[in-house]
């Protein structure tokens, strides 16, 4: 069995610029990986693609992005043998943390090794773009500016070291519904260039000051719980707070470890899925 780590991501910024002729949205966002990860196990078998997971919310068929990644590799390189994909889920499902995309990216990287394809990260990221908008970033990991529909990746310096508190309310958010309700003329657009400057200068305060997500107000209008979590997280002592992706997970940045227990325990009082993790920030090379 070959094991591959599939880390979650958070959005330091997320901007939606306009709707493209192909019905995708042109986006501009800065993402970074955090130390909350699924564990993907890959084992060769005679034929077929088989998904195994104890999480009842994880589909075991072609709806699963890891399944789609395996199918894409098989079709592209005419692989006749099969694979058993074991998903040990730690990242909440449908949370705005790219759990499914990261599973797909880890599957691409793992099968590249298992089936000795010798593809580069760039080649794997190009394949990933065919599966979903966040998959290319997840192939690279680390910290990056993503543009286009999310598939154009520019590596950025890792953020200053800090802790991240993640809190996911017990609700699901439809990304399609959030984008459908989005109005670029009414949105609060983040300053992407200011965030890039903060990362290049290693300036923690500037990073906190420039967090921004153009989708946040849309999701909070649909689900007021998201706004309530933001308020509580700030009240309990986080330095800066933002919703990740289209939600509903909210994250807070904290640079003093001593403040984590108060924030973590305070959120656990009304939110069942709370995590305290570190930023990863840097790319991990291929095995």
Short mmCIF file of C-alpha atoms in Angstrom, two decimals:
data_model
loop_
_atom_site.label_atom_id
_atom_site.label_comp_id
_atom_site.label_asym_id
_atom_site.label_seq_id
_atom_site.Cartn_x
_atom_site.Cartn_y
_atom_site.Cartn_z
CA UNK A 1 0.00 0.00 0.00
CA UNK A 2 1.33 3.42 -1.01
CA UNK A 3 0.22 6.32 1.22
CA UNK A 4 -0.03 9.98 0.19
CA UNK A 5 -0.91 12.99 2.35
CA UNK A 6 -3.69 15.29 1.08
CA UNK A 7 -3.62 18.60 3.02
CA UNK A 8 -6.46 21.09 3.28
CA UNK A 9 -6.16 24.65 2.00
CA UNK A 10 -7.45 28.00 3.17
CA UNK A 11 -8.00 31.14 1.11
CA UNK A 12 -6.07 34.18 2.29
CA UNK A 13 -7.89 36.04 -0.48
CA UNK A 14 -10.63 35.11 -2.93
CA UNK A 15 -11.81 37.52 -5.59
CA UNK A 16 -14.37 36.87 -8.32
CA UNK A 17 -13.85 39.22 -11.24
CA UNK A 18 -16.49 38.31 -13.84
CA UNK A 19 -18.36 35.45 -15.50
CA UNK A 20 -16.56 34.11 -18.56
CA UNK A 21 -18.15 33.06 -21.88
CA UNK A 22 -17.53 29.39 -20.91
CA UNK A 23 -19.75 29.96 -17.81
CA UNK A 24 -16.81 29.66 -15.41
CA UNK A 25 -15.95 32.65 -13.26
CA UNK A 26 -12.64 34.44 -13.66
CA UNK A 27 -11.10 34.34 -10.20
CA UNK A 28 -8.02 35.62 -8.43
CA UNK A 29 -7.16 34.01 -5.11
CA UNK A 30 -4.28 33.29 -2.80
CA UNK A 31 -4.32 29.87 -1.16
CA UNK A 32 -2.05 28.16 1.33
CA UNK A 33 -1.99 24.64 2.78
CA UNK A 34 -2.58 23.81 6.45
CA UNK A 35 -1.65 20.79 8.56
CA UNK A 36 -5.06 19.13 8.43
CA UNK A 37 -4.92 16.31 5.94
CA UNK A 38 -6.65 13.25 4.55
CA UNK A 39 -4.54 10.10 4.12
CA UNK A 40 -4.84 8.38 0.76
CA UNK A 41 -3.87 4.73 0.42
CA UNK A 42 -3.30 3.27 -3.04
CA UNK A 43 -3.02 -0.43 -3.80
CA UNK A 44 -2.80 -1.98 -7.24
CA UNK A 45 -5.41 -4.53 -8.28
CA UNK A 46 -6.27 -6.47 -11.41
CA UNK A 47 -8.88 -4.07 -12.76
CA UNK A 48 -11.33 -1.30 -11.92
CA UNK A 49 -11.28 1.65 -9.52
CA UNK A 50 -12.46 0.93 -6.00
CA UNK A 51 -13.05 3.64 -3.37
CA UNK A 52 -12.99 2.67 0.31
CA UNK A 53 -13.96 5.13 3.04
CA UNK A 54 -15.57 4.92 6.47
CA UNK A 55 -17.13 8.37 5.93
CA UNK A 56 -20.73 7.88 4.81
CA UNK A 57 -20.73 11.29 3.07
CA UNK A 58 -17.93 10.24 0.70
CA UNK A 59 -19.22 8.80 -2.61
CA UNK A 60 -17.54 5.58 -3.78
CA UNK A 61 -18.23 6.06 -7.47
CA UNK A 62 -17.42 8.50 -10.29
CA UNK A 63 -18.77 11.44 -8.25
CA UNK A 64 -15.62 11.14 -6.13
CA UNK A 65 -12.78 13.35 -7.37
CA UNK A 66 -10.14 10.75 -6.42
CA UNK A 67 -12.03 8.24 -8.59
CA UNK A 68 -12.05 10.80 -11.42
CA UNK A 69 -8.29 11.32 -10.99
CA UNK A 70 -7.64 7.58 -11.26
CA UNK A 71 -9.92 7.29 -14.30
CA UNK A 72 -8.16 10.20 -15.99
CA UNK A 73 -4.73 8.63 -15.44
CA UNK A 74 -5.96 5.24 -16.69
CA UNK A 75 -7.54 6.74 -19.82
CA UNK A 76 -4.66 9.12 -20.61
CA UNK A 77 -1.89 6.54 -20.29
CA UNK A 78 -3.85 3.43 -21.29
CA UNK A 79 -3.37 1.74 -17.92
CA UNK A 80 -5.00 -1.70 -17.94
CA UNK A 81 -4.64 -2.57 -14.24
CA UNK A 82 -6.83 -1.18 -11.47
CA UNK A 83 -6.44 0.48 -8.09
CA UNK A 84 -8.02 0.39 -4.64
CA UNK A 85 -8.17 3.92 -3.18
CA UNK A 86 -8.54 4.08 0.59
CA UNK A 87 -9.64 7.50 1.90
CA UNK A 88 -8.98 8.24 5.56
CA UNK A 89 -10.94 11.50 5.82
CA UNK A 90 -9.85 14.13 8.33
CA UNK A 91 -10.82 17.22 6.30
CA UNK A 92 -14.55 18.03 6.67
CA UNK A 93 -16.61 17.32 3.54
CA UNK A 94 -18.07 20.27 1.57
CA UNK A 95 -16.32 22.75 3.84
CA UNK A 96 -14.49 25.18 1.55
CA UNK A 97 -11.16 23.50 2.39
CA UNK A 98 -10.63 21.65 -0.93
CA UNK A 99 -10.77 18.21 0.67
CA UNK A 100 -12.03 16.47 -2.45
CA UNK A 101 -9.63 18.38 -4.71
CA UNK A 102 -6.70 17.53 -2.44
CA UNK A 103 -7.72 13.84 -2.49
CA UNK A 104 -7.70 13.99 -6.30
CA UNK A 105 -4.30 15.67 -6.35
CA UNK A 106 -2.85 13.11 -3.93
CA UNK A 107 -4.27 10.32 -6.09
CA UNK A 108 -2.60 11.77 -9.19
CA UNK A 109 0.74 12.01 -7.38
CA UNK A 110 0.42 8.56 -5.86
CA UNK A 111 -0.53 6.85 -9.11
CA UNK A 112 2.33 8.65 -10.84
CA UNK A 113 4.62 6.74 -8.45
CA UNK A 114 2.64 3.48 -8.29
CA UNK A 115 2.43 3.14 -12.06
CA UNK A 116 5.91 4.64 -12.67
CA UNK A 117 4.72 7.34 -15.06
CA UNK A 118 7.54 9.79 -14.20
CA UNK A 119 5.34 12.86 -14.72
CA UNK A 120 6.48 16.25 -13.41
CA UNK A 121 4.43 18.39 -11.01
CA UNK A 122 3.56 20.68 -13.93
CA UNK A 123 2.26 17.74 -15.96
CA UNK A 124 0.23 16.46 -13.00
CA UNK A 125 -1.21 19.95 -12.39
CA UNK A 126 -2.25 20.15 -16.05
CA UNK A 127 -4.11 16.86 -15.63
CA UNK A 128 -5.62 18.11 -12.38
CA UNK A 129 -7.13 21.14 -14.12
CA UNK A 130 -9.35 18.73 -16.08
CA UNK A 131 -10.89 17.45 -12.82
CA UNK A 132 -11.63 20.63 -10.88
CA UNK A 133 -10.59 24.23 -10.32
CA UNK A 134 -8.64 23.65 -7.08
CA UNK A 135 -6.90 20.42 -8.10
CA UNK A 136 -3.95 22.11 -9.84
CA UNK A 137 -3.14 24.12 -6.72
CA UNK A 138 -3.45 21.00 -4.56
CA UNK A 139 -0.96 19.16 -6.78
CA UNK A 140 1.63 21.85 -6.03
CA UNK A 141 0.57 22.65 -2.46
CA UNK A 142 2.40 25.38 -0.58
CA UNK A 143 1.25 28.96 -1.16
CA UNK A 144 0.20 30.36 -4.52
CA UNK A 145 -1.79 32.89 -6.50
CA UNK A 146 -4.41 31.09 -8.59
CA UNK A 147 -6.02 32.85 -11.55
CA UNK A 148 -8.15 31.91 -14.55
CA UNK A 149 -10.75 29.52 -13.15
CA UNK A 150 -8.17 28.49 -10.55
CA UNK A 151 -5.84 26.45 -12.75
CA UNK A 152 -3.15 29.09 -13.45
CA UNK A 153 -0.74 28.83 -10.52
CA UNK A 154 2.04 31.23 -9.47
CA UNK A 155 4.09 30.16 -6.47
CA UNK A 156 4.34 32.65 -3.58
CA UNK A 157 6.42 32.75 -0.38
CA UNK A 158 5.02 30.85 2.59
CA UNK A 159 3.11 33.01 5.11
CA UNK A 160 4.70 33.97 8.43
CA UNK A 161 4.44 31.10 10.93
CA UNK A 162 1.22 31.11 12.94
CA UNK A 163 -1.60 28.91 14.14
CA UNK A 164 -4.90 28.46 12.31
CA UNK A 165 -8.20 27.73 14.06
CA UNK A 166 -10.78 26.15 11.74
CA UNK A 167 -14.47 25.98 12.62
CA UNK A 168 -17.08 24.34 10.39
CA UNK A 169 -20.76 24.73 11.28
CA UNK A 170 -23.09 21.77 10.79
CA UNK A 171 -24.42 22.84 7.42
CA UNK A 172 -23.63 22.32 3.77
CA UNK A 173 -23.05 25.11 1.27
CA UNK A 174 -23.69 24.77 -2.46
CA UNK A 175 -20.81 26.41 -4.30
CA UNK A 176 -23.04 26.74 -7.37
CA UNK A 177 -25.70 28.58 -5.36
CA UNK A 178 -23.13 30.96 -3.86
CA UNK A 179 -21.65 31.82 -7.26
CA UNK A 180 -25.17 32.09 -8.69
CA UNK A 181 -26.09 34.74 -6.11
CA UNK A 182 -22.80 36.63 -6.45
CA UNK A 183 -22.92 40.19 -7.82
CA UNK A 184 -19.44 41.57 -8.60
CA UNK A 185 -20.74 45.15 -8.43
CA UNK A 186 -21.89 44.68 -4.82
CA UNK A 187 -18.98 42.57 -3.59
CA UNK A 188 -16.21 43.62 -1.23
CA UNK A 189 -13.17 42.82 -3.38
CA UNK A 190 -9.93 41.97 -1.55
CA UNK A 191 -6.61 43.66 -2.32
CA UNK A 192 -4.74 40.73 -3.82
CA UNK A 193 -1.57 42.71 -4.52
CA UNK A 194 -1.41 43.93 -0.91
CA UNK A 195 -1.59 40.31 0.28
CA UNK A 196 1.19 39.30 -2.13
CA UNK A 197 3.33 42.14 -0.76
CA UNK A 198 2.62 41.02 2.83
CA UNK A 199 3.74 37.48 2.01
CA UNK A 200 6.88 38.65 0.24
CA UNK A 201 7.78 40.85 3.21
CA UNK A 202 6.86 38.19 5.79
CA UNK A 203 4.59 40.77 7.47
CA UNK A 204 2.10 38.99 9.74
CA UNK A 205 0.08 42.11 10.59
CA UNK A 206 -0.26 43.10 6.94
CA UNK A 207 -1.35 39.54 6.10
CA UNK A 208 -4.05 39.77 8.77
CA UNK A 209 -5.14 43.22 7.56
CA UNK A 210 -5.54 42.06 3.95
CA UNK A 211 -7.53 38.84 4.38
CA UNK A 212 -10.56 39.06 2.10
CA UNK A 213 -13.17 36.88 0.39
CA UNK A 214 -15.61 38.33 -2.13
CA UNK A 215 -17.99 35.38 -1.60
CA UNK A 216 -18.19 35.75 2.17
CA UNK A 217 -21.13 38.16 2.31
CA UNK A 218 -23.12 35.97 -0.11
CA UNK A 219 -22.66 32.85 2.03
CA UNK A 220 -23.35 34.78 5.26
CA UNK A 221 -26.63 36.06 3.83
CA UNK A 222 -27.64 32.46 3.12
CA UNK A 223 -26.24 31.08 6.37
CA UNK A 224 -26.05 33.62 9.25
CA UNK A 225 -24.22 31.00 11.37
CA UNK A 226 -21.07 31.77 9.36
CA UNK A 227 -21.13 35.39 10.48
CA UNK A 228 -21.80 34.34 14.07
CA UNK A 229 -18.72 32.09 14.06
CA UNK A 230 -16.63 34.98 12.75
CA UNK A 231 -17.85 37.23 15.58
CA UNK A 232 -17.19 34.59 18.25
CA UNK A 233 -13.73 33.80 16.91
CA UNK A 234 -12.72 37.46 17.05
CA UNK A 235 -14.23 37.86 20.52
CA UNK A 236 -12.28 34.84 21.78
CA UNK A 237 -8.99 36.39 20.60
CA UNK A 238 -8.13 35.52 16.98
CA UNK A 239 -5.99 38.14 15.23
CA UNK A 240 -7.94 37.97 11.96
CA UNK A 241 -10.84 35.86 10.72
CA UNK A 242 -12.16 34.89 7.27
CA UNK A 243 -14.41 32.34 5.58
CA UNK A 244 -12.50 29.91 3.33
CA UNK A 245 -13.65 29.28 -0.23
CA UNK A 246 -17.42 29.38 -0.62
CA UNK A 247 -17.72 28.25 3.00
CA UNK A 248 -18.99 27.41 5.44
CA UNK A 249 -15.66 26.89 7.28
CA UNK A 250 -14.28 29.97 9.02
CA UNK A 251 -10.62 30.25 9.99
CA UNK A 252 -8.81 32.50 12.43
CA UNK A 253 -5.11 33.34 12.50
CA UNK A 254 -3.30 33.39 15.85
CA UNK A 255 0.40 34.11 16.39
CA UNK A 256 0.44 33.36 20.13
CA UNK A 257 -0.01 29.72 21.05
CA UNK A 258 -1.21 30.61 24.56
CA UNK A 259 -4.44 32.06 23.09
CA UNK A 260 -5.42 28.86 21.26
CA UNK A 261 -7.17 27.01 24.14
CA UNK A 262 -9.57 29.89 24.80
CA UNK A 263 -10.52 30.21 21.14
CA UNK A 264 -10.73 26.45 20.58
CA UNK A 265 -12.78 25.73 23.71
CA UNK A 266 -15.04 28.73 23.15
CA UNK A 267 -15.91 27.60 19.64
CA UNK A 268 -16.43 23.99 20.71
CA UNK A 269 -19.34 25.24 22.79
CA UNK A 270 -21.51 25.69 19.69
CA UNK A 271 -19.55 24.19 16.76
CA UNK A 272 -18.75 20.47 16.70
CA UNK A 273 -15.94 20.57 14.10
CA UNK A 274 -13.10 22.75 15.38
CA UNK A 275 -9.40 22.25 14.61
CA UNK A 276 -6.20 23.97 15.71
CA UNK A 277 -3.47 23.44 13.10
CA UNK A 278 -0.29 25.03 11.76
CA UNK A 279 0.25 26.53 8.33
CA UNK A 280 2.30 24.35 6.01
CA UNK A 281 2.99 27.08 3.49
CA UNK A 282 5.81 25.46 1.47
CA UNK A 283 5.56 23.14 -1.52
CA UNK A 284 6.36 19.48 -1.00
CA UNK A 285 8.41 17.93 -3.84
CA UNK A 286 7.39 14.73 -5.61
CA UNK A 287 8.60 11.50 -3.99
#
